């Protein structure tokens, strides 16, 4: 499977697209890379269900995944605990936490964001982001569309904004063209990421570290026979027992055949961890050491809205003047006040099918921008 890295993606000037544009671009180039780009584009414009479905199209003949004997026995002898509560309790005695994500799944950023406040209370002061490429982020206090490729997704922008508001110092650690640690490109990237983090750590010693990465970079053991990933290399460099967490394998994939059986068996409606009768934490693959913890996300009904907005008790309807000429469908982008004119990352994007669609926002001060189907930009 091709994995989209920030190194082989060219960030677009304006990364938010209407659905029919995304579909047209995907269909014009039938390959895995085009599907990954389209999945990310859907995530950027708020259609998380389509993001998941589009990613799944890379494996069109996927059969329903069967429950393994190991998983079955573990589940039968375990209890479900809130993943957030468990991680935060563990964080009190840890020095470095590494959490991964699937780049096309904004729910992973929502979960990561939920940890920030208490992590800061527990002494974490530095947030390392694989996706970040912005030397001014700590002074500006919010992400802009030039801050990185994946960071232009609204929930990633919200994640960054909250971390900065709390007082975290952010830094990027992605490999560059100048990193030359191994002739093998995969190994070179993993080593370079770890070395970049380690170098930053040498000059920033007054706090704990929360490292956020993509997919297999969080693996500590041998990664499918290729060697150690970033987390494993970093553990060797720091001589610290890292807390590594996977939220990928057992996350909601949007469609039944692609979901792991444990996600379907989960009784809780929140991301959870399993702990068996011997106090052993479930960590997925029993045959190889990947991460210390596997988060299991329940199967959810992904809507074209983010749950953090749906569940907010104070909402205000935004009225669009009928005097505005808008060619539908159109994107409605919501910005924190003062960030739109500086090319900030919107806090939310909604696709409007017609002028009957209603828009509700959380209570706060916002600026609004509409991009219609003829690419007209309309400021409200």
Tab-separated table of C-alpha atoms in Angstrom:
chain	number	residue	atom	x	y	z
A	1	UNK	CA	0.000	0.000	0.000
A	2	UNK	CA	1.215	3.481	-0.843
A	3	UNK	CA	1.356	5.798	2.131
A	4	UNK	CA	1.087	9.502	1.479
A	5	UNK	CA	3.897	11.375	3.201
A	6	UNK	CA	4.343	15.101	3.357
A	7	UNK	CA	7.463	14.680	1.253
A	8	UNK	CA	5.606	13.417	-1.814
A	9	UNK	CA	2.562	15.669	-1.656
A	10	UNK	CA	2.521	19.174	-3.075
A	11	UNK	CA	0.418	21.395	-0.829
A	12	UNK	CA	-2.173	23.271	-2.829
A	13	UNK	CA	-2.693	26.997	-2.530
A	14	UNK	CA	-6.272	26.449	-1.348
A	15	UNK	CA	-6.806	22.852	-0.180
A	16	UNK	CA	-10.610	22.798	0.225
A	17	UNK	CA	-12.670	21.326	-2.606
A	18	UNK	CA	-16.297	20.611	-3.427
A	19	UNK	CA	-17.221	16.915	-3.575
A	20	UNK	CA	-17.816	16.734	-7.308
A	21	UNK	CA	-14.369	18.222	-7.916
A	22	UNK	CA	-12.755	15.628	-5.656
A	23	UNK	CA	-14.593	12.807	-7.424
A	24	UNK	CA	-13.674	14.100	-10.876
A	25	UNK	CA	-9.993	14.335	-9.964
A	26	UNK	CA	-10.058	10.854	-8.410
A	27	UNK	CA	-11.761	9.280	-11.412
A	28	UNK	CA	-9.337	10.890	-13.858
A	29	UNK	CA	-6.433	8.984	-12.287
A	30	UNK	CA	-7.341	5.465	-11.232
A	31	UNK	CA	-4.632	4.443	-8.777
A	32	UNK	CA	-4.048	4.055	-5.035
A	33	UNK	CA	-2.317	7.411	-4.744
A	34	UNK	CA	-5.317	9.203	-6.268
A	35	UNK	CA	-7.617	7.423	-3.819
A	36	UNK	CA	-5.477	8.494	-0.865
A	37	UNK	CA	-5.450	12.095	-2.046
A	38	UNK	CA	-9.232	12.026	-2.547
A	39	UNK	CA	-9.775	10.553	0.934
A	40	UNK	CA	-7.702	13.346	2.425
A	41	UNK	CA	-9.592	15.950	0.373
A	42	UNK	CA	-12.908	14.649	1.706
A	43	UNK	CA	-11.548	14.880	5.249
A	44	UNK	CA	-10.458	18.481	4.599
A	45	UNK	CA	-13.980	19.500	3.537
A	46	UNK	CA	-15.734	17.772	6.416
A	47	UNK	CA	-17.163	14.624	4.831
A	48	UNK	CA	-15.484	12.099	7.112
A	49	UNK	CA	-17.619	9.155	5.984
A	50	UNK	CA	-16.633	9.668	2.341
A	51	UNK	CA	-13.012	10.011	3.437
A	52	UNK	CA	-13.141	6.554	5.002
A	53	UNK	CA	-15.077	4.973	2.120
A	54	UNK	CA	-12.710	6.411	-0.469
A	55	UNK	CA	-9.669	5.086	1.392
A	56	UNK	CA	-11.302	1.644	1.512
A	57	UNK	CA	-11.573	1.597	-2.283
A	58	UNK	CA	-7.902	0.664	-2.391
A	59	UNK	CA	-9.095	-2.814	-1.294
A	60	UNK	CA	-12.408	-3.217	-3.162
A	61	UNK	CA	-12.694	-6.968	-2.531
A	62	UNK	CA	-12.155	-6.849	1.235
A	63	UNK	CA	-13.982	-9.689	2.973
A	64	UNK	CA	-15.299	-9.332	6.494
A	65	UNK	CA	-12.418	-9.675	8.945
A	66	UNK	CA	-12.687	-12.711	11.200
A	67	UNK	CA	-12.049	-12.589	14.928
A	68	UNK	CA	-8.711	-14.225	15.738
A	69	UNK	CA	-8.405	-16.762	18.506
A	70	UNK	CA	-6.016	-14.484	20.408
A	71	UNK	CA	-8.351	-11.489	20.215
A	72	UNK	CA	-11.337	-13.622	21.171
A	73	UNK	CA	-9.698	-15.038	24.294
A	74	UNK	CA	-8.324	-11.659	25.323
A	75	UNK	CA	-11.683	-9.951	24.897
A	76	UNK	CA	-13.526	-12.639	26.848
A	77	UNK	CA	-11.191	-12.160	29.818
A	78	UNK	CA	-10.934	-8.385	29.796
A	79	UNK	CA	-12.711	-5.227	30.825
A	80	UNK	CA	-13.203	-2.059	28.808
A	81	UNK	CA	-11.675	1.166	30.127
A	82	UNK	CA	-11.786	4.674	28.682
A	83	UNK	CA	-8.674	5.072	26.533
A	84	UNK	CA	-8.455	8.737	27.462
A	85	UNK	CA	-8.598	8.067	31.200
A	86	UNK	CA	-6.107	5.206	30.977
A	87	UNK	CA	-3.570	7.182	28.938
A	88	UNK	CA	-3.824	10.244	31.146
A	89	UNK	CA	-3.245	8.162	34.269
A	90	UNK	CA	-0.216	6.503	32.630
A	91	UNK	CA	1.078	9.898	31.506
A	92	UNK	CA	1.789	10.913	35.096
A	93	UNK	CA	4.768	8.573	35.257
A	94	UNK	CA	5.847	8.657	31.592
A	95	UNK	CA	8.340	10.999	29.921
A	96	UNK	CA	7.511	10.524	26.237
A	97	UNK	CA	4.157	9.523	24.716
A	98	UNK	CA	3.833	8.663	21.026
A	99	UNK	CA	0.377	8.489	19.461
A	100	UNK	CA	-0.293	7.770	15.804
A	101	UNK	CA	-3.089	8.581	13.380
A	102	UNK	CA	-4.489	7.719	9.980
A	103	UNK	CA	-4.020	10.879	7.944
A	104	UNK	CA	-7.494	10.694	6.394
A	105	UNK	CA	-9.327	10.207	9.714
A	106	UNK	CA	-9.919	13.480	11.624
A	107	UNK	CA	-11.485	11.583	14.542
A	108	UNK	CA	-7.938	10.643	15.546
A	109	UNK	CA	-7.074	14.336	15.916
A	110	UNK	CA	-10.215	14.888	17.958
A	111	UNK	CA	-9.046	12.169	20.352
A	112	UNK	CA	-5.490	13.551	20.486
A	113	UNK	CA	-6.881	17.000	21.196
A	114	UNK	CA	-8.947	15.618	24.085
A	115	UNK	CA	-5.728	14.610	25.851
A	116	UNK	CA	-4.001	17.982	25.704
A	117	UNK	CA	-5.380	19.781	28.732
A	118	UNK	CA	-4.582	17.011	31.197
A	119	UNK	CA	-1.266	16.174	29.554
A	120	UNK	CA	-0.223	19.752	30.152
A	121	UNK	CA	-1.283	19.426	33.811
A	122	UNK	CA	0.891	16.305	34.023
A	123	UNK	CA	4.001	18.130	32.861
A	124	UNK	CA	3.960	17.796	29.079
A	125	UNK	CA	5.286	20.932	27.436
A	126	UNK	CA	6.350	19.890	23.931
A	127	UNK	CA	4.199	18.637	21.065
A	128	UNK	CA	6.063	17.137	18.117
A	129	UNK	CA	4.070	16.926	14.879
A	130	UNK	CA	5.279	14.941	11.897
A	131	UNK	CA	2.977	16.979	9.641
A	132	UNK	CA	4.182	20.422	10.780
A	133	UNK	CA	6.528	22.579	8.699
A	134	UNK	CA	6.179	26.056	10.212
A	135	UNK	CA	8.929	27.906	12.096
A	136	UNK	CA	6.565	30.729	13.161
A	137	UNK	CA	3.773	28.568	14.605
A	138	UNK	CA	4.636	29.264	18.259
A	139	UNK	CA	4.638	33.029	17.725
A	140	UNK	CA	1.587	33.183	15.457
A	141	UNK	CA	-0.452	30.881	17.744
A	142	UNK	CA	-2.437	29.197	14.974
A	143	UNK	CA	-1.852	27.150	11.836
A	144	UNK	CA	-2.083	28.543	8.323
A	145	UNK	CA	-2.531	26.551	5.140
A	146	UNK	CA	1.225	26.812	4.530
A	147	UNK	CA	2.004	25.192	7.908
A	148	UNK	CA	1.940	21.765	6.311
A	149	UNK	CA	-0.172	19.508	4.149
A	150	UNK	CA	-2.252	17.505	6.634
A	151	UNK	CA	-2.324	20.391	9.105
A	152	UNK	CA	-4.742	22.189	6.766
A	153	UNK	CA	-7.504	19.787	7.830
A	154	UNK	CA	-9.794	21.691	10.237
A	155	UNK	CA	-9.518	19.243	13.146
A	156	UNK	CA	-5.752	19.297	12.829
A	157	UNK	CA	-5.928	23.087	12.972
A	158	UNK	CA	-8.135	22.874	16.066
A	159	UNK	CA	-5.679	20.423	17.657
A	160	UNK	CA	-2.798	22.824	17.026
A	161	UNK	CA	-4.748	25.856	18.229
A	162	UNK	CA	-5.681	24.234	21.528
A	163	UNK	CA	-2.125	23.058	22.159
A	164	UNK	CA	-0.789	26.565	21.602
A	165	UNK	CA	-3.480	28.107	23.802
A	166	UNK	CA	-2.540	25.736	26.616
A	167	UNK	CA	1.139	26.670	26.385
A	168	UNK	CA	2.678	23.772	24.462
A	169	UNK	CA	5.739	24.456	22.335
A	170	UNK	CA	5.228	22.852	18.919
A	171	UNK	CA	7.906	21.540	16.595
A	172	UNK	CA	8.036	19.571	13.363
A	173	UNK	CA	10.412	16.664	12.868
A	174	UNK	CA	9.802	15.285	9.380
A	175	UNK	CA	12.795	14.104	7.383
A	176	UNK	CA	14.221	16.467	4.775
A	177	UNK	CA	16.248	16.052	1.604
A	178	UNK	CA	19.378	16.775	3.639
A	179	UNK	CA	18.886	13.838	5.999
A	180	UNK	CA	21.216	11.022	5.002
A	181	UNK	CA	21.208	8.260	7.589
A	182	UNK	CA	20.692	5.167	5.426
A	183	UNK	CA	20.657	4.248	1.738
A	184	UNK	CA	17.286	2.580	2.270
A	185	UNK	CA	14.699	5.370	1.871
A	186	UNK	CA	12.286	3.888	4.407
A	187	UNK	CA	14.969	3.438	7.050
A	188	UNK	CA	16.424	6.862	6.310
A	189	UNK	CA	13.078	8.535	6.994
A	190	UNK	CA	12.497	6.647	10.248
A	191	UNK	CA	15.998	7.373	11.537
A	192	UNK	CA	15.836	11.000	10.430
A	193	UNK	CA	12.556	11.613	12.238
A	194	UNK	CA	13.935	10.119	15.441
A	195	UNK	CA	17.190	12.049	15.143
A	196	UNK	CA	15.317	15.317	14.548
A	197	UNK	CA	13.218	14.751	17.671
A	198	UNK	CA	16.280	13.772	19.695
A	199	UNK	CA	18.167	16.863	18.545
A	200	UNK	CA	15.270	19.088	19.604
A	201	UNK	CA	15.188	17.370	22.980
A	202	UNK	CA	18.798	18.219	23.694
A	203	UNK	CA	17.934	21.926	23.774
A	204	UNK	CA	14.500	21.652	25.381
A	205	UNK	CA	14.653	19.775	28.650
A	206	UNK	CA	12.097	21.495	30.877
A	207	UNK	CA	9.077	19.327	30.184
A	208	UNK	CA	7.714	16.040	28.901
A	209	UNK	CA	7.039	15.172	25.262
A	210	UNK	CA	3.899	14.282	23.323
A	211	UNK	CA	4.834	13.038	19.845
A	212	UNK	CA	2.101	12.746	17.204
A	213	UNK	CA	2.808	10.785	14.040
A	214	UNK	CA	1.337	8.836	11.171
A	215	UNK	CA	0.640	5.103	11.148
A	216	UNK	CA	3.641	2.812	11.641
A	217	UNK	CA	6.046	5.498	12.848
A	218	UNK	CA	4.760	4.731	16.359
A	219	UNK	CA	5.949	1.107	16.205
A	220	UNK	CA	8.778	0.203	18.565
A	221	UNK	CA	9.634	-3.298	17.402
A	222	UNK	CA	10.653	-4.592	14.013
A	223	UNK	CA	8.260	-3.201	11.413
A	224	UNK	CA	7.340	-6.063	9.092
A	225	UNK	CA	10.947	-7.193	8.783
A	226	UNK	CA	12.210	-3.786	7.647
A	227	UNK	CA	13.741	-2.693	10.936
A	228	UNK	CA	12.780	-0.215	13.624
A	229	UNK	CA	10.435	2.674	12.955
A	230	UNK	CA	10.841	6.177	14.363
A	231	UNK	CA	9.606	5.219	17.849
A	232	UNK	CA	12.013	2.309	18.132
A	233	UNK	CA	14.950	4.406	16.993
A	234	UNK	CA	13.983	7.209	19.394
A	235	UNK	CA	13.798	4.747	22.300
A	236	UNK	CA	17.355	3.650	21.520
A	237	UNK	CA	18.581	7.239	21.307
A	238	UNK	CA	16.943	8.471	24.510
A	239	UNK	CA	17.323	5.268	26.557
A	240	UNK	CA	13.765	5.968	27.733
A	241	UNK	CA	10.914	3.458	27.819
A	242	UNK	CA	8.402	5.272	25.631
A	243	UNK	CA	4.630	4.898	25.906
A	244	UNK	CA	3.553	4.088	22.354
A	245	UNK	CA	-0.119	4.045	21.359
A	246	UNK	CA	-1.842	2.869	18.197
A	247	UNK	CA	-5.275	4.210	17.270
A	248	UNK	CA	-5.228	2.984	13.680
A	249	UNK	CA	-5.844	-0.745	13.388
A	250	UNK	CA	-8.935	-0.811	15.578
A	251	UNK	CA	-10.412	2.503	14.483
A	252	UNK	CA	-13.728	2.825	12.683
A	253	UNK	CA	-13.188	2.295	8.966
A	254	UNK	CA	-16.709	3.432	8.036
A	255	UNK	CA	-17.820	0.159	6.417
A	256	UNK	CA	-18.506	-3.197	8.024
A	257	UNK	CA	-16.076	-5.357	6.020
A	258	UNK	CA	-13.149	-3.115	6.884
A	259	UNK	CA	-13.753	-2.890	10.633
A	260	UNK	CA	-11.926	-5.114	13.076
A	261	UNK	CA	-14.237	-7.495	14.996
A	262	UNK	CA	-13.190	-6.003	18.345
A	263	UNK	CA	-14.563	-2.628	17.262
A	264	UNK	CA	-17.925	-4.297	16.625
A	265	UNK	CA	-17.860	-6.148	19.967
A	266	UNK	CA	-17.032	-3.075	22.008
A	267	UNK	CA	-19.886	-2.175	24.342
A	268	UNK	CA	-18.600	1.305	25.087
A	269	UNK	CA	-19.368	4.216	22.754
A	270	UNK	CA	-15.984	5.879	23.371
A	271	UNK	CA	-12.409	4.945	22.395
A	272	UNK	CA	-11.377	2.236	24.825
A	273	UNK	CA	-8.566	-0.059	25.901
A	274	UNK	CA	-8.902	-3.658	27.046
A	275	UNK	CA	-7.245	-4.911	30.226
A	276	UNK	CA	-7.421	-8.611	31.027
A	277	UNK	CA	-7.660	-10.373	34.359
A	278	UNK	CA	-3.853	-10.327	34.692
A	279	UNK	CA	-3.738	-6.533	34.196
A	280	UNK	CA	-2.213	-6.926	30.755
A	281	UNK	CA	-3.195	-4.187	28.276
A	282	UNK	CA	-4.289	-5.253	24.811
A	283	UNK	CA	-1.791	-4.154	22.173
A	284	UNK	CA	-2.946	-5.875	19.028
A	285	UNK	CA	-0.516	-8.111	17.208
A	286	UNK	CA	0.445	-10.926	19.577
A	287	UNK	CA	3.294	-12.134	17.376
A	288	UNK	CA	5.331	-8.933	17.204
A	289	UNK	CA	5.927	-5.888	19.369
A	290	UNK	CA	4.474	-2.796	17.742
A	291	UNK	CA	3.015	-0.471	20.396
A	292	UNK	CA	2.308	-0.661	24.121
A	293	UNK	CA	-1.407	0.037	23.715
A	294	UNK	CA	-4.020	-0.469	21.021
A	295	UNK	CA	-6.997	1.861	21.233
A	296	UNK	CA	-10.249	0.308	20.097
A	297	UNK	CA	-12.692	2.762	18.602
A	298	UNK	CA	-16.374	1.777	18.526
A	299	UNK	CA	-18.166	1.540	15.214
A	300	UNK	CA	-19.914	4.855	14.737
A	301	UNK	CA	-22.305	6.424	12.297
A	302	UNK	CA	-20.100	8.992	10.593
A	303	UNK	CA	-22.089	12.034	9.588
A	304	UNK	CA	-21.119	14.959	7.468
A	305	UNK	CA	-20.554	16.881	10.667
A	306	UNK	CA	-18.056	16.686	13.480
A	307	UNK	CA	-19.429	15.376	16.763
A	308	UNK	CA	-17.670	18.083	18.761
A	309	UNK	CA	-19.994	20.586	17.045
A	310	UNK	CA	-23.122	18.432	17.120
A	311	UNK	CA	-22.894	17.916	20.871
A	312	UNK	CA	-22.208	21.538	21.757
A	313	UNK	CA	-25.163	22.842	23.773
A	314	UNK	CA	-24.899	26.473	22.675
A	315	UNK	CA	-25.331	26.858	18.932
A	316	UNK	CA	-26.148	29.840	16.771
A	317	UNK	CA	-27.626	29.706	13.289
A	318	UNK	CA	-25.744	31.605	10.591
A	319	UNK	CA	-27.949	33.332	8.036
A	320	UNK	CA	-26.696	33.845	4.475
A	321	UNK	CA	-28.147	36.911	2.824
A	322	UNK	CA	-30.419	36.119	-0.109
A	323	UNK	CA	-28.757	39.020	-1.910
A	324	UNK	CA	-25.602	36.959	-2.259
A	325	UNK	CA	-25.253	35.164	-5.596
A	326	UNK	CA	-23.992	31.687	-4.783
A	327	UNK	CA	-23.565	28.825	-7.236
A	328	UNK	CA	-24.333	25.607	-5.388
A	329	UNK	CA	-22.940	23.264	-4.236
A	330	UNK	CA	-20.613	25.463	-2.210
A	331	UNK	CA	-18.212	25.211	0.705
A	332	UNK	CA	-18.917	27.182	3.862
A	333	UNK	CA	-15.714	27.800	5.821
A	334	UNK	CA	-15.736	28.957	9.444
A	335	UNK	CA	-12.669	30.764	10.808
A	336	UNK	CA	-11.741	31.988	14.239
A	337	UNK	CA	-11.837	35.771	14.224
A	338	UNK	CA	-8.625	37.311	12.894
A	339	UNK	CA	-7.341	34.168	11.178
A	340	UNK	CA	-9.081	34.288	7.795
A	341	UNK	CA	-7.159	37.253	6.393
A	342	UNK	CA	-3.873	35.601	7.443
A	343	UNK	CA	-4.699	32.413	5.508
A	344	UNK	CA	-5.480	30.468	8.658
A	345	UNK	CA	-6.876	26.951	8.768
A	346	UNK	CA	-10.674	27.053	9.174
A	347	UNK	CA	-12.080	25.566	12.360
A	348	UNK	CA	-14.779	23.835	10.311
A	349	UNK	CA	-15.805	23.310	6.682
A	350	UNK	CA	-19.318	22.405	5.559
A	351	UNK	CA	-20.502	21.604	2.045
A	352	UNK	CA	-23.846	23.223	1.229
A	353	UNK	CA	-26.046	21.524	-1.354
A	354	UNK	CA	-28.444	24.439	-1.792
A	355	UNK	CA	-29.694	27.611	-0.139
A	356	UNK	CA	-32.029	25.602	2.106
A	357	UNK	CA	-29.183	24.051	4.102
A	358	UNK	CA	-29.013	25.431	7.624
A	359	UNK	CA	-25.721	26.283	9.303
A	360	UNK	CA	-25.150	26.189	13.044
A	361	UNK	CA	-21.946	27.168	14.821
A	362	UNK	CA	-20.751	27.007	18.390
A	363	UNK	CA	-21.018	30.208	20.355
A	364	UNK	CA	-17.998	32.391	19.616
A	365	UNK	CA	-16.547	35.016	17.297
A	366	UNK	CA	-16.076	33.836	13.729
A	367	UNK	CA	-15.473	34.966	10.195
A	368	UNK	CA	-17.062	33.188	7.252
A	369	UNK	CA	-16.035	32.453	3.681
A	370	UNK	CA	-18.022	30.749	0.926
A	371	UNK	CA	-16.352	29.073	-2.053
A	372	UNK	CA	-18.989	28.278	-4.656
A	373	UNK	CA	-18.942	25.799	-7.535
A	374	UNK	CA	-17.548	28.441	-9.895
A	375	UNK	CA	-14.688	29.088	-7.447
A	376	UNK	CA	-16.031	32.492	-6.418
A	377	UNK	CA	-14.931	33.571	-2.938
A	378	UNK	CA	-17.699	35.280	-1.006
A	379	UNK	CA	-16.909	36.898	2.340
A	380	UNK	CA	-19.742	37.240	4.835
